[in-house]
Amino acid sequence: MKSFVCNNKSAILWLSAAHLVCDTYGGFLNPIMPFIAAKLGFSMAIATVLVAITQICSNMLQPIFGFFADNILKRFFVFWGLILASIFIPLASSAPNILILTLFMILGCLGGSFFHPQSMGFVNLFSGKDCSNNMGFFVSMGSLGFAFGPLLAAFITQMIGLDKIFYSSFLGVILASLMFLFVPKLSSTEKKSEHKDFIKSFKIILADKQMNLLMLIAMMKSLVTNSSCVLLPFLWKSMGYSPFYIGLALFLFVFAGSIGSFVSPKLEKLVGSKAVIYFSMWGTFPMMLAFAFTYKTMPFVSMCIFALVGFTTMLAQPVTLVWAQKIMPEYKSIVSGFVNGFCWGTVALILTGLGAIAEQFGIINVLVVLSLIPMFTAFSVKFLKEV
């Protein structure tokens, strides 16, 4: 393979910048969803169903898009993925009714589904031997974008209004154009030919026990992250907090997670991959319990604890992803789609009923119980084989 492909730091930087912006849009809706729900007149239960539907439609498709990305090696998915996300997610905030809102959310989330598998495969392809550090940087940039997204959306909502968020679309469109210019084209000599059969590719991946374990781990981390980001904005709105406060809380949560993703490869070298994953799965419950005891009486302390939950749950994300790519290097984009997308989509199936359960039993009670599940499933890590 040509050297400019194996060690192209410029391409990795552009892909990471695009990941930052794409996931910024991905973080827009959670903090403002309670206000969209109030404007259009639907409940938290319906809001969680809407979020779940869009995540299922987009994330479940990531392995499929990853298959095509691995085979054609074109920049189609990274370019149009960013375009879709940057246009339709901001438009969702000004949707006139719930049907248009759902359509815009699905199209916007499909953009993220286009972007992520191929971009992760490209980072692996452009990295050469330094994949762990580059992937850690790439993932942390996405987490940073997902952190700034709630803050930006909440700031715009509070300062100039909910229906003005669509002005932010220009940023993604401009960056997509620049990325199209500066991320190099790949010649046909770099194209892989080993996995043209769609059904065979998926059977091989899903039959691998190590992949199944890694997907279980990814699901457990997604369970805590996703449910917290969807449910807690409704709790804070009911307590009278402003959109900006809610956005700030989610920003700190995901920003701490981006720090976790960034330091993850370095920590992995010190203590090993399994130790990082163990800590990520065991540490969430005591922190969520501490959050439950402080959110009413000590809001500042509870916000700091909430940020630590984000750091802990996202700490093992790069480790899990690179591990999956090392197990099946010939399926880089497809396994990225499974670990980063399909697992989130599977968790989204749970979210369809989570809002109704939280309305019945309380948001905090539900989150504490959910944070117990990764701890109970952490035993699966011991069956992973170092690669």
Coordinates of N, CA, C and O in Angstrom, one line a residue, residues 17-32 81-93 104-105 107-109 111-112 115-116 141-153 156 164-176:
A17 N -11.5 16.7 12.2 CA -12.3 18.0 12.3 C -13.7 17.7 11.8 O -14.7 18.3 12.4
A18 N -13.9 16.9 10.8 CA -15.3 16.6 10.3 C -16.0 15.8 11.4 O -17.2 16.1 11.6
H19 N -15.3 14.9 12.1 CA -16.0 14.2 13.2 C -16.4 15.2 14.3 O -17.5 15.0 14.9
L20 N -15.6 16.1 14.6 CA -15.9 17.2 15.6 C -17.2 17.9 15.2 O -18.2 18.0 16.0
V21 N -17.3 18.3 13.9 CA -18.5 19.1 13.5 C -19.7 18.2 13.4 O -20.8 18.5 13.8
C22 N -19.6 17.0 12.8 CA -20.7 16.1 12.6 C -21.3 15.7 14.0 O -22.5 15.7 14.1
D23 N -20.5 15.4 14.9 CA -21.0 15.1 16.3 C -21.5 16.3 17.0 O -22.3 16.1 18.0
T24 N -21.1 17.5 16.7 CA -21.6 18.7 17.2 C -23.1 18.7 16.9 O -24.0 19.0 17.8
Y25 N -23.5 18.5 15.7 CA -24.9 18.4 15.3 C -25.6 17.3 16.0 O -26.7 17.4 16.4
G26 N -24.8 16.2 16.2 CA -25.4 15.0 16.8 C -25.8 15.3 18.3 O -26.7 14.6 18.8
G27 N -25.2 16.3 18.9 CA -25.5 16.7 20.3 C -26.5 17.8 20.4 O -26.8 18.2 21.5
F28 N -27.1 18.2 19.3 CA -28.0 19.4 19.3 C -29.3 19.1 20.0 O -29.8 19.9 20.8
L29 N -29.9 17.9 19.8 CA -31.3 17.7 20.1 C -31.6 17.4 21.6 O -32.7 17.8 22.1
N30 N -30.7 16.7 22.3 CA -31.0 16.2 23.6 C -31.4 17.4 24.6 O -32.4 17.3 25.3
P31 N -30.6 18.5 24.6 CA -30.9 19.5 25.6 C -32.2 20.3 25.2 O -32.8 20.9 26.1
I32 N -32.5 20.4 24.0 CA -33.6 21.2 23.5 C -34.9 20.4 23.3 O -36.0 21.0 23.0
G81 N -22.5 12.3 4.4 CA -22.9 12.2 5.8 C -22.9 13.5 6.6 O -23.8 13.8 7.3
L82 N -21.8 14.2 6.4 CA -21.7 15.5 7.1 C -22.7 16.5 6.5 O -23.3 17.3 7.3
I83 N -23.0 16.5 5.2 CA -24.0 17.4 4.6 C -25.4 17.1 5.2 O -26.1 18.1 5.7
L84 N -25.8 15.9 5.3 CA -27.1 15.5 5.8 C -27.2 15.9 7.3 O -28.3 16.5 7.7
A85 N -26.2 15.6 8.1 CA -26.3 16.0 9.5 C -26.3 17.5 9.7 O -27.1 18.0 10.6
S86 N -25.6 18.2 8.9 CA -25.5 19.7 9.2 C -26.7 20.4 8.7 O -27.0 21.5 9.2
I87 N -27.5 19.8 7.8 CA -28.7 20.5 7.3 C -29.9 20.1 8.1 O -30.7 20.9 8.6
F88 N -30.2 18.8 8.3 CA -31.5 18.3 8.8 C -31.6 18.3 10.3 O -32.7 18.5 10.8
I89 N -30.5 18.1 11.0 CA -30.6 18.2 12.5 C -30.9 19.6 13.0 O -31.9 19.8 13.8
P90 N -30.3 20.6 12.5 CA -30.7 22.0 12.9 C -32.1 22.3 12.4 O -32.8 23.0 13.1
L91 N -32.5 21.8 11.3 CA -33.9 22.1 10.8 C -35.0 21.5 11.7 O -36.1 22.0 11.8
A92 N -34.6 20.4 12.4 CA -35.6 19.7 13.3 C -36.1 20.6 14.3 O -37.3 20.5 14.7
S93 N -35.3 21.6 14.8 CA -35.8 22.5 15.9 C -36.9 23.4 15.5 O -37.6 23.9 16.3
F104 N -37.1 15.0 9.7 CA -35.8 15.7 9.8 C -34.8 15.0 10.7 O -33.6 15.0 10.4
M105 N -35.3 14.5 11.8 CA -34.4 13.8 12.8 C -33.8 12.5 12.1 O -32.6 12.3 12.3
L107 N -33.4 11.9 8.8 CA -32.5 12.3 7.8 C -31.2 12.8 8.4 O -30.1 12.5 7.9
G108 N -31.2 13.6 9.4 CA -30.0 14.1 10.1 C -29.2 13.0 10.7 O -28.0 13.0 10.6
C109 N -29.9 12.1 11.4 CA -29.2 11.0 12.0 C -28.6 10.0 11.0 O -27.6 9.4 11.2
G111 N -27.2 11.0 8.4 CA -26.0 11.6 8.0 C -24.8 11.1 8.9 O -23.8 10.7 8.4
G112 N -25.1 11.0 10.2 CA -24.1 10.5 11.1 C -23.8 9.0 10.8 O -22.7 8.5 10.9
F115 N -21.5 8.8 7.9 CA -20.2 9.3 8.2 C -19.3 8.4 9.0 O -18.2 8.2 8.7
H116 N -19.8 7.9 10.1 CA -19.0 7.2 11.1 C -18.3 6.0 10.6 O -17.1 5.8 10.8
M141 N -12.2 13.8 19.4 CA -12.7 14.9 18.7 C -14.3 14.8 18.4 O -15.0 15.8 18.6
G142 N -14.7 13.6 18.2 CA -16.2 13.4 18.0 C -16.9 13.6 19.4 O -17.9 14.3 19.4
S143 N -16.3 13.1 20.5 CA -16.8 13.3 21.8 C -16.9 14.8 22.1 O -17.8 15.3 22.7
L144 N -15.8 15.5 21.7 CA -15.7 17.0 22.0 C -16.8 17.7 21.2 O -17.5 18.6 21.8
G145 N -17.1 17.3 20.0 CA -18.2 17.8 19.2 C -19.5 17.5 19.8 O -20.4 18.4 19.9
F146 N -19.7 16.3 20.3 CA -21.0 15.9 20.9 C -21.1 16.7 22.2 O -22.3 16.9 22.7
A147 N -20.0 17.1 22.8 CA -20.1 17.9 24.1 C -20.5 19.4 23.7 O -21.3 20.0 24.4
F148 N -19.9 20.0 22.7 CA -20.2 21.3 22.3 C -21.6 21.5 21.7 O -22.2 22.6 21.8
G149 N -22.1 20.4 21.1 CA -23.4 20.5 20.5 C -24.5 20.9 21.4 O -25.3 21.9 21.1
P150 N -24.7 20.3 22.6 CA -25.7 20.7 23.5 C -25.5 22.2 24.0 O -26.5 22.9 24.1
L151 N -24.3 22.6 24.2 CA -24.0 23.9 24.7 C -24.4 24.9 23.6 O -25.0 26.0 23.8
L152 N -24.0 24.7 22.3 CA -24.3 25.6 21.2 C -25.8 25.7 21.0 O -26.4 26.8 20.8
A153 N -26.5 24.5 20.9 CA -27.9 24.5 20.7 C -28.7 25.2 21.8 O -29.6 26.0 21.5
I156 N -28.1 29.1 21.5 CA -28.9 29.7 20.4 C -30.3 29.7 20.8 O -31.0 30.8 20.6
K164 N -34.2 29.4 15.3 CA -33.0 30.0 14.6 C -31.8 29.1 14.5 O -30.8 29.4 14.0
I165 N -31.9 27.9 15.1 CA -30.8 27.0 15.1 C -30.3 26.6 13.7 O -29.1 26.3 13.5
F166 N -31.2 26.6 12.8 CA -30.9 26.2 11.4 C -29.8 27.0 10.8 O -29.1 26.6 9.8
Y167 N -29.6 28.2 11.3 CA -28.5 29.1 10.8 C -27.1 28.4 11.0 O -26.2 28.8 10.3
S168 N -27.0 27.5 11.9 CA -25.7 26.9 12.2 C -25.3 25.9 11.1 O -24.2 25.4 11.1
S169 N -26.2 25.6 10.1 CA -25.9 24.6 9.1 C -24.7 24.9 8.2 O -24.0 24.0 7.7
F170 N -24.5 26.2 8.1 CA -23.4 26.6 7.1 C -22.0 26.1 7.5 O -21.2 25.8 6.7
L171 N -21.8 25.9 8.8 CA -20.5 25.4 9.3 C -20.2 24.0 8.7 O -19.1 23.7 8.2
G172 N -21.2 23.1 8.8 CA -21.0 21.8 8.3 C -20.9 21.7 6.8 O -20.1 20.9 6.3
V173 N -21.6 22.5 6.1 CA -21.6 22.5 4.6 C -20.2 23.0 4.2 O -19.6 22.4 3.2
I174 N -19.7 24.0 4.8 CA -18.3 24.5 4.4 C -17.2 23.5 4.7 O -16.4 23.3 3.9
L175 N -17.3 22.9 5.9 CA -16.3 21.9 6.2 C -16.3 20.7 5.3 O -15.3 20.1 4.9
A176 N -17.6 20.3 5.0 CA -17.7 19.1 4.0 C -17.0 19.4 2.7 O -16.4 18.6 2.1

